[in-house]
PDB file of C-alpha atoms in Angstrom:
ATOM      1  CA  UNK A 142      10.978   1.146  14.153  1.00  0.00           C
ATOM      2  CA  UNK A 143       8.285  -1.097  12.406  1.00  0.00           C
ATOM      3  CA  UNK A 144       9.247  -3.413   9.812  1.00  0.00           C
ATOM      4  CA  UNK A 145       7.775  -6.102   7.653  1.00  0.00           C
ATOM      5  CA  UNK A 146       9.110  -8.645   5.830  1.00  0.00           C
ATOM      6  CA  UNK A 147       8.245 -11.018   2.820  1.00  0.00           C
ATOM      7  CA  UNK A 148      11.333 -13.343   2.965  1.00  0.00           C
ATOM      8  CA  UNK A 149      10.022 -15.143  -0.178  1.00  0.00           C
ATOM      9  CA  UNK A 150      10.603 -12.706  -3.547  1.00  0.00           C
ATOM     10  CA  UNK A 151       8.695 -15.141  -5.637  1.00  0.00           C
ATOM     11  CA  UNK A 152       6.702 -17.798  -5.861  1.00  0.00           C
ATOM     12  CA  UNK A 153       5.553 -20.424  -9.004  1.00  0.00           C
ATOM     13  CA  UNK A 154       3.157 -22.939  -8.889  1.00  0.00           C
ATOM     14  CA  UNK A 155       0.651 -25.071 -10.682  1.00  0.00           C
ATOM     15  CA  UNK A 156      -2.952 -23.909 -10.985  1.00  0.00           C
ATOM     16  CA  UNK A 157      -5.512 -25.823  -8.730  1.00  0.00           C
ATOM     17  CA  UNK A 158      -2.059 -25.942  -5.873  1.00  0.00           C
ATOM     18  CA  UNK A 159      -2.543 -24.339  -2.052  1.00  0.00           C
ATOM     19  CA  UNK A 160       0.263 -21.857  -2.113  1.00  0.00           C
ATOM     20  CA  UNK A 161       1.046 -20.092   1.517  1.00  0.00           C
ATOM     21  CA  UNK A 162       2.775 -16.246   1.498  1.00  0.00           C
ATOM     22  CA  UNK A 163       4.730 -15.080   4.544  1.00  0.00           C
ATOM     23  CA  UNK A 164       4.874 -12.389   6.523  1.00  0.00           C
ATOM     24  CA  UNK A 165       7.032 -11.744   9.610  1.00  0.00           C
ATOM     25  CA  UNK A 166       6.677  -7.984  11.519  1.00  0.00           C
ATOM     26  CA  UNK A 167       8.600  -5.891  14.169  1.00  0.00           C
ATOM     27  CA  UNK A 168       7.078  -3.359  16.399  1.00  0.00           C
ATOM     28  CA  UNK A 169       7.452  -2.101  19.270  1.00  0.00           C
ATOM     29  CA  UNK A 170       3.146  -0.650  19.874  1.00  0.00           C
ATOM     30  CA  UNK A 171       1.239  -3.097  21.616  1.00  0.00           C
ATOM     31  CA  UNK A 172      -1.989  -1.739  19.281  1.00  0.00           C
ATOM     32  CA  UNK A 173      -1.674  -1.697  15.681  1.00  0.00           C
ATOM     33  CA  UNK A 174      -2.825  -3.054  12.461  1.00  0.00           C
ATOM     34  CA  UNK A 175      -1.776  -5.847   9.614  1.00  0.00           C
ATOM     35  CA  UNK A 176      -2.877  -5.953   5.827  1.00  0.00           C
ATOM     36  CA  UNK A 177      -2.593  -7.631   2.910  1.00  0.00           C
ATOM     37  CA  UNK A 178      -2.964  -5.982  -0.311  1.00  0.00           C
ATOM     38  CA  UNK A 179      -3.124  -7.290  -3.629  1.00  0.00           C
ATOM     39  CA  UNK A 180      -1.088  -5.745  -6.935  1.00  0.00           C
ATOM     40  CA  UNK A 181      -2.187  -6.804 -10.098  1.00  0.00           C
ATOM     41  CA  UNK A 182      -0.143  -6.463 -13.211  1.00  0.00           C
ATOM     42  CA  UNK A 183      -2.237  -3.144 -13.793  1.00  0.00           C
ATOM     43  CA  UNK A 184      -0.392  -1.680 -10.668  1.00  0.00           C
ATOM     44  CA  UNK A 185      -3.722  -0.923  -8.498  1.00  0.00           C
ATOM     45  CA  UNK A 186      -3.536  -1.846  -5.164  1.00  0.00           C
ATOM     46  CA  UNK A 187      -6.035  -3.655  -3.933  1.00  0.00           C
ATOM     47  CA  UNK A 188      -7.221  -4.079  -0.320  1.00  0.00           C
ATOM     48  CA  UNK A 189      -7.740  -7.619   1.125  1.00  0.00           C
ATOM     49  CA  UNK A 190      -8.020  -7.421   4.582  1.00  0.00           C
ATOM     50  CA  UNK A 191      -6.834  -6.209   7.679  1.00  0.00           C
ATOM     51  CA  UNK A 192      -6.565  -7.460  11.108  1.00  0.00           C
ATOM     52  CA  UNK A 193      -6.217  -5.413  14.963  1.00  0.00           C
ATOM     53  CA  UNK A 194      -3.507  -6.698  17.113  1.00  0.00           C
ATOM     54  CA  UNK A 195      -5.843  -8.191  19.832  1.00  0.00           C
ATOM     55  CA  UNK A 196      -7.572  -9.759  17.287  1.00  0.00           C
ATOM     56  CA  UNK A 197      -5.857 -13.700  16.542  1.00  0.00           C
ATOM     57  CA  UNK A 198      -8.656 -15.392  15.117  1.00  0.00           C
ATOM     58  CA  UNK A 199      -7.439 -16.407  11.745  1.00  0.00           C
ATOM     59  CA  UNK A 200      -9.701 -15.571   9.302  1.00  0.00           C
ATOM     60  CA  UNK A 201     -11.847 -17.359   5.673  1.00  0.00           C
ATOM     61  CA  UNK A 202     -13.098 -15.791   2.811  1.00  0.00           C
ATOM     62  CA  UNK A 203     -13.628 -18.268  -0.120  1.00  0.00           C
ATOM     63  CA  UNK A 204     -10.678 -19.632  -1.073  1.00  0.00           C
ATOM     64  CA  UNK A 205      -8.531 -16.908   1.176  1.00  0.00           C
ATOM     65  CA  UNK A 206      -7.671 -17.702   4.553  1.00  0.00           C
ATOM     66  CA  UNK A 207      -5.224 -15.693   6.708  1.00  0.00           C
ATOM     67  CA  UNK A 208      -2.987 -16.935  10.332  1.00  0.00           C
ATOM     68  CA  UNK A 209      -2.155 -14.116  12.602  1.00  0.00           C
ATOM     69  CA  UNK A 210      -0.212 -15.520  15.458  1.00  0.00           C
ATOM     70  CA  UNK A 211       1.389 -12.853  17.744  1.00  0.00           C
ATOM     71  CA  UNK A 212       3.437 -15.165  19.547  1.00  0.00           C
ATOM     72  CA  UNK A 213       5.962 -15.369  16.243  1.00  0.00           C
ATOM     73  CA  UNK A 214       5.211 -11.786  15.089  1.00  0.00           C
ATOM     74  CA  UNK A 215       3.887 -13.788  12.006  1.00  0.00           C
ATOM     75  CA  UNK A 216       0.517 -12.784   9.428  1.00  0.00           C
ATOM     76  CA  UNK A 217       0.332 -15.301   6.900  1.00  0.00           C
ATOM     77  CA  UNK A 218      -2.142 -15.644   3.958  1.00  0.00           C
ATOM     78  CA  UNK A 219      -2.424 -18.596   2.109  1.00  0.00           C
ATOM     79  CA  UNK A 220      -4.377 -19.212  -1.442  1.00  0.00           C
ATOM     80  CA  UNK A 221      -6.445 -22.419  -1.610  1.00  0.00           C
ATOM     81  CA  UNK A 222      -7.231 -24.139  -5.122  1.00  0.00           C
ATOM     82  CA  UNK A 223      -4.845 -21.275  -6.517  1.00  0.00           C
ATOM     83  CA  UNK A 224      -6.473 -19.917  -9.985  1.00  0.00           C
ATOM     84  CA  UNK A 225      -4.296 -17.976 -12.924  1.00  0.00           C
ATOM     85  CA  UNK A 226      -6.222 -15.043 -12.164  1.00  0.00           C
ATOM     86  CA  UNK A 227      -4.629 -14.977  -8.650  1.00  0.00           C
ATOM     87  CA  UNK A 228      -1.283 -14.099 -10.273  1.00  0.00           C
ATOM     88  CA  UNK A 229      -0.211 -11.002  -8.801  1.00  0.00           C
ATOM     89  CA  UNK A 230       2.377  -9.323  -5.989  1.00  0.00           C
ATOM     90  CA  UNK A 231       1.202  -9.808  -3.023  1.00  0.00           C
ATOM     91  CA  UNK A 232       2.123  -7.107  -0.281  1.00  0.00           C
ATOM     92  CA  UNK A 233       1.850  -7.200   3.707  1.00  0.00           C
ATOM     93  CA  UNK A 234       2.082  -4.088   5.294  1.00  0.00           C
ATOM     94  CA  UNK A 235       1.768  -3.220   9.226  1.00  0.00           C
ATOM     95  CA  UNK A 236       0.280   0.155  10.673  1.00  0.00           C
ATOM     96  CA  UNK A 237      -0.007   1.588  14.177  1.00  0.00           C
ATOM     97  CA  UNK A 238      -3.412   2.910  14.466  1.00  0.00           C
ATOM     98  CA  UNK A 239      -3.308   6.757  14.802  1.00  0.00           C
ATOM     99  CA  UNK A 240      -2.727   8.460  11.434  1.00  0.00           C
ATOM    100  CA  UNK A 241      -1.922   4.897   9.983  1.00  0.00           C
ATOM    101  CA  UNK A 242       0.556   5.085   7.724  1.00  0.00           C
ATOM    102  CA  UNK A 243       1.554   1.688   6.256  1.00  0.00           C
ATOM    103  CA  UNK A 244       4.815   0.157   6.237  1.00  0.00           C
ATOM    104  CA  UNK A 245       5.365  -2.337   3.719  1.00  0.00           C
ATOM    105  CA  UNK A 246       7.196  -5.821   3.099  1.00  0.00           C
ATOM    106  CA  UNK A 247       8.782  -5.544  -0.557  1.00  0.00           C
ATOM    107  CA  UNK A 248       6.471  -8.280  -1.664  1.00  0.00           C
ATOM    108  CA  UNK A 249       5.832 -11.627  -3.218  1.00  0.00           C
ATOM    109  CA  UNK A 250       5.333 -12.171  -6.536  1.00  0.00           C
ATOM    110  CA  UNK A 251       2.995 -15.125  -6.930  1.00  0.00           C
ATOM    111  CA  UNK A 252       2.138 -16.727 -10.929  1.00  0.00           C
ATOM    112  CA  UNK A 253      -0.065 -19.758 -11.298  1.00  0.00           C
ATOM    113  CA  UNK A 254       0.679 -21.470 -14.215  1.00  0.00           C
ATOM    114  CA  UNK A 255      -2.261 -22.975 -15.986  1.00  0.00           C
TER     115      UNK A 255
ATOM    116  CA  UNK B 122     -19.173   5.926  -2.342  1.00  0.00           C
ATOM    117  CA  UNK B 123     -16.011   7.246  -1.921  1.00  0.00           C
ATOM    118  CA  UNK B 124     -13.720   7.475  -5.185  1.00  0.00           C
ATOM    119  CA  UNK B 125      -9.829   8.507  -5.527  1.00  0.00           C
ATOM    120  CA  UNK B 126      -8.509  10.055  -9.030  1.00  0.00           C
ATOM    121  CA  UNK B 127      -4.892  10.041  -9.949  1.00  0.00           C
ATOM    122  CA  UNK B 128      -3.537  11.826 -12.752  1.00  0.00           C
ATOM    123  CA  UNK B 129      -1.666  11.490 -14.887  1.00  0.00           C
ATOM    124  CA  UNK B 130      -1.584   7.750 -15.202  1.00  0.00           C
ATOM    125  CA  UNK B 131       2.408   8.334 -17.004  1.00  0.00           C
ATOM    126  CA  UNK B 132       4.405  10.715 -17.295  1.00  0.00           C
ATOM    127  CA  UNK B 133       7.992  11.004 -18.698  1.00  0.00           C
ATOM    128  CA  UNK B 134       9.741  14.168 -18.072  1.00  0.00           C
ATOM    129  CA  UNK B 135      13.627  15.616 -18.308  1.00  0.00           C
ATOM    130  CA  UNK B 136      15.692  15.759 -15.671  1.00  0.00           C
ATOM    131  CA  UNK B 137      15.814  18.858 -13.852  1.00  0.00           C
ATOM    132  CA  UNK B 138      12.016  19.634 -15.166  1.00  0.00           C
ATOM    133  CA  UNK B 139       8.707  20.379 -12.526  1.00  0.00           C
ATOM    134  CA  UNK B 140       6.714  17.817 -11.490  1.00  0.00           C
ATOM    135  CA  UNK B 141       3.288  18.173 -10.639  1.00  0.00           C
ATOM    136  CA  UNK B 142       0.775  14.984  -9.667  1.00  0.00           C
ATOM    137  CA  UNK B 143      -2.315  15.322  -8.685  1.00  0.00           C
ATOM    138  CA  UNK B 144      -5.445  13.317  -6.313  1.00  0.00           C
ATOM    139  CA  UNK B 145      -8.520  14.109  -5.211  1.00  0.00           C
ATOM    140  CA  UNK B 146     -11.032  12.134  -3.593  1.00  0.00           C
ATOM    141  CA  UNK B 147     -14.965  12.324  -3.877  1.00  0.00           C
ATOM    142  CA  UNK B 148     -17.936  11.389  -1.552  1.00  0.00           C
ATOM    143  CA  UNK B 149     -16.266  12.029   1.854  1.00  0.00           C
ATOM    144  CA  UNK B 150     -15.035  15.180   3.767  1.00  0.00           C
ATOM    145  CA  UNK B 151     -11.924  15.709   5.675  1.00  0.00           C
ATOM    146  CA  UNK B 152     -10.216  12.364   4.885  1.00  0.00           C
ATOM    147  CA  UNK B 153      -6.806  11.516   5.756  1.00  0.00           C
ATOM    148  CA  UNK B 154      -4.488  11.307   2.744  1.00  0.00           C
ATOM    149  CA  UNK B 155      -0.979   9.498   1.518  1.00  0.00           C
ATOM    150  CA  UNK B 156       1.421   9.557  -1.003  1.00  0.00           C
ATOM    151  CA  UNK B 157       3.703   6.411  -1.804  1.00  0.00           C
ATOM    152  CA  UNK B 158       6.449   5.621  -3.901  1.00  0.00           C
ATOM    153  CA  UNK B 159       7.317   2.555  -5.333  1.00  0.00           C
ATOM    154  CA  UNK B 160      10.857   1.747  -7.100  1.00  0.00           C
ATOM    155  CA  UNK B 161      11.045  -0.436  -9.717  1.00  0.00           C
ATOM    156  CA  UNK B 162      10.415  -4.238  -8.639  1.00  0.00           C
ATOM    157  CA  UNK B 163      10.370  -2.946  -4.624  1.00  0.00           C
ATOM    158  CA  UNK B 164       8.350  -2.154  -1.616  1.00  0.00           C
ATOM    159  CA  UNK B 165       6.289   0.831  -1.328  1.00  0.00           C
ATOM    160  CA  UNK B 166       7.440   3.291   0.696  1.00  0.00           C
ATOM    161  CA  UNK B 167       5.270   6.078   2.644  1.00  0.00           C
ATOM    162  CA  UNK B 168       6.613   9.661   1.185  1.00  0.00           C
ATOM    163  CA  UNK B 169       4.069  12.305   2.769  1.00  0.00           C
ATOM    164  CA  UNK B 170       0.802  12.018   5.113  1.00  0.00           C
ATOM    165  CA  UNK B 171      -1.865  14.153   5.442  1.00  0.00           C
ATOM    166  CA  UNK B 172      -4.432  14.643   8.241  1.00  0.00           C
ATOM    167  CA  UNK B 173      -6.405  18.000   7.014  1.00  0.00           C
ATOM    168  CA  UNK B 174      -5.842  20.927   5.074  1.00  0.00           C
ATOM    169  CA  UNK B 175      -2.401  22.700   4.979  1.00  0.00           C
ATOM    170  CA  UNK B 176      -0.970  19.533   7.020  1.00  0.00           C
ATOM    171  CA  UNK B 177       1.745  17.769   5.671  1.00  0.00           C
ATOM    172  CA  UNK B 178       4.071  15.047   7.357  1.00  0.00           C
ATOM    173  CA  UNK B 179       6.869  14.152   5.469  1.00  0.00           C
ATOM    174  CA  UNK B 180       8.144  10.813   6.080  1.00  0.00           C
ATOM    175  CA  UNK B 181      11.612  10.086   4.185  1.00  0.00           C
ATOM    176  CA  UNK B 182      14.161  13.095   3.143  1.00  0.00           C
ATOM    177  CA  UNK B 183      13.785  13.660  -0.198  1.00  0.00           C
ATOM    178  CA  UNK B 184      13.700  15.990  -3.650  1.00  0.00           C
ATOM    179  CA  UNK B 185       9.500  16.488  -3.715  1.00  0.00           C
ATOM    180  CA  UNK B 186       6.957  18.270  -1.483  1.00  0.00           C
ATOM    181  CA  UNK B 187       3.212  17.801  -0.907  1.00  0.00           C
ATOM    182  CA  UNK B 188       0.600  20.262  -0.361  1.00  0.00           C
ATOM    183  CA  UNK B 189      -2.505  19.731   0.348  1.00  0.00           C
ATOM    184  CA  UNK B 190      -4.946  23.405  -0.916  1.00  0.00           C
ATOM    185  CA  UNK B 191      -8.056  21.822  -0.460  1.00  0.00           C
ATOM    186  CA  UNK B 192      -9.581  19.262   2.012  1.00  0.00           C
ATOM    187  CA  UNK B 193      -9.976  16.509  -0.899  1.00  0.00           C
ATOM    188  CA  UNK B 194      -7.414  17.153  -2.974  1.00  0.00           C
ATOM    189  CA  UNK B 195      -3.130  16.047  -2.258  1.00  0.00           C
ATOM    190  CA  UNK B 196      -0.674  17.313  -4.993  1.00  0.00           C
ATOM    191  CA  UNK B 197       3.088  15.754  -5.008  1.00  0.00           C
ATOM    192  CA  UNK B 198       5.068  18.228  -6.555  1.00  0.00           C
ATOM    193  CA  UNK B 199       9.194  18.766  -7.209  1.00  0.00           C
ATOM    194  CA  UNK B 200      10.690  22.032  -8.260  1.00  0.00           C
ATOM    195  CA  UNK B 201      13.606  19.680 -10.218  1.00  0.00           C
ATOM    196  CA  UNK B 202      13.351  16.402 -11.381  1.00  0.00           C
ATOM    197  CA  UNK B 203      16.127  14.071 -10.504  1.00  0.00           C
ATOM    198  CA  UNK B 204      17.187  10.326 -12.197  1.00  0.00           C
ATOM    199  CA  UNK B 205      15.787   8.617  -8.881  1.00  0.00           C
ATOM    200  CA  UNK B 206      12.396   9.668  -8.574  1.00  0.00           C
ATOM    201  CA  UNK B 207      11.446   7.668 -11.743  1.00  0.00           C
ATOM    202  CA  UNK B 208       8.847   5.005 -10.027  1.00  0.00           C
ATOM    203  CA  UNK B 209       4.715   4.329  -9.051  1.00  0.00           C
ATOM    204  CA  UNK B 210       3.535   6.967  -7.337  1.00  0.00           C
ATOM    205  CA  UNK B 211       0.323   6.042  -5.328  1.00  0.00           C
ATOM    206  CA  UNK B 212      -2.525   8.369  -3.592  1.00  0.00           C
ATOM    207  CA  UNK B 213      -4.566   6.864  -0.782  1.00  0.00           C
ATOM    208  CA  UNK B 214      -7.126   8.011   1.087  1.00  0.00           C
ATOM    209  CA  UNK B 215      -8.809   6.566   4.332  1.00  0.00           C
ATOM    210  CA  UNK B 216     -11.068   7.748   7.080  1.00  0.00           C
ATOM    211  CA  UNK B 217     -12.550   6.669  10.424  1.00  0.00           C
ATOM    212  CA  UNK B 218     -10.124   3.964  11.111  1.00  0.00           C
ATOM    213  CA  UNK B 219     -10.581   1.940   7.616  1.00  0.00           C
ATOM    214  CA  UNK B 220      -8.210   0.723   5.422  1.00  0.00           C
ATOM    215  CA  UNK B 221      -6.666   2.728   3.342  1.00  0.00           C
ATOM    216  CA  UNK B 222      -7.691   2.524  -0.801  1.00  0.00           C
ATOM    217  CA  UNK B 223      -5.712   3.513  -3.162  1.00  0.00           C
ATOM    218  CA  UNK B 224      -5.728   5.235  -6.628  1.00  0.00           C
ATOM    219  CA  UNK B 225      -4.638   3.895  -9.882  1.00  0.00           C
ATOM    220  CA  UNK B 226      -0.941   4.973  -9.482  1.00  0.00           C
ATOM    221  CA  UNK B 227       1.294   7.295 -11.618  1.00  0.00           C
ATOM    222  CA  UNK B 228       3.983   5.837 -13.782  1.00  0.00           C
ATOM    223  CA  UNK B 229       6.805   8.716 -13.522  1.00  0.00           C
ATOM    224  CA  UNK B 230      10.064   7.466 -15.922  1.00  0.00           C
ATOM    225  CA  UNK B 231      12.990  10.614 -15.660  1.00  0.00           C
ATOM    226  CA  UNK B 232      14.995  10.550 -18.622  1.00  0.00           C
TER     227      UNK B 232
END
């Protein structure tokens, strides 16, 4: 069975700090897919990215930057310059790639305190 | 471009009452479609999957049912309400292989 997990249930810092969220899966496909989403206090989910399975190459965009390393089962994202606006709970979530249905981690709730 | 609709956005009902939520997607055609659930300071969890119209998978054993009548549209229904399916319910749609987007959830408190 697939599972993901958040091991850290919340997280504080200072605004302007680098702040690093993990995720650790299980699966047993060799093809499949890893997210993270984004939940605002307003409850919408939004989408951040997603990476394929044969694809390592950790990934930048702006002050988001993501490490995918299959040999650990591991699909961190980590925050640079953290702003108050990036408060939020922060989900990973795994998929295999047919009718995709997500599995979640139960989350990290990040605040940056101004 | 492709928009999902959730309504309500809350609802508090009795226990033992229907339940009826509703989400439809515009600007695409045969899209796949989800519902989630998600407790009170927890995970979400996958309830039901769609892949077309009159398919339904459900995922977890439970007190609701989904239907889906028409190719956009995915309605989460229960014939009685209990205590613990208060929580966020959230459509999502995706197609092709992309990511899945979601609506604005429905707050559902059972009292």
């Amino acid at each position: 069975a697939q599972k993901v997990t958040q091991a850290q249930t919340e997280i504080s810092v200072v605004e302007k700090e680098d702040v690093t969220l993990d995720c650790v899966y299980e699966t047993r496909d060799t093809t499949y897919y890893l997210f993270w989403y984004k939940q605002p206090p307003s409850g919408e989910l939004v989408f951040l990215i997603r990476r394929n399975s044969f694809d390592e190459q950790n990934e930048i965009s702006g002050r988001y930057s993501w490490n995918f390393q299959k040999s650990t089962s591991s699909f961190n994202f980590t925050i640079t310059a953290s702003q108050v606006v990036d408060s939020a709970v922060y989900f990973c979530a795994l998929s295999d790639t047919g009718a995709q249905k997500l599995v979640f981690g139960q989350g990290t709730r990040l605040t940056i305190n101004p | 471009s492709q928009t999902i609709h959730q309504w309500p956005a809350t609802l508090v009902q009795p226990v033992g009452s229907p339940l009826s939520l509703e989400c439809t997607v515009e600007g695409t055609s045969n899209p796949n479609l989800y519902w989630y659930r998600q407790a009170a300071g927890r995970g979400l969890q996958l309830l039901f999957y769609s892949v077309g119209i009159g398919q339904i998978s459900s995922e977890v054993p439970q007190n609701l049912s989904a239907s889906r009548p028409q190719d956009r549209q995915f309605i989460l229904s229960s014939k009685k309400l209990l205590l613990s399916d208060s929580g966020f319910y959230l459509c999502a749609w995706a197609q092709n292989y992309q990511p899945q987007h979601f609506g604005d959830g429905t707050r559902l408190s059972i009292l």
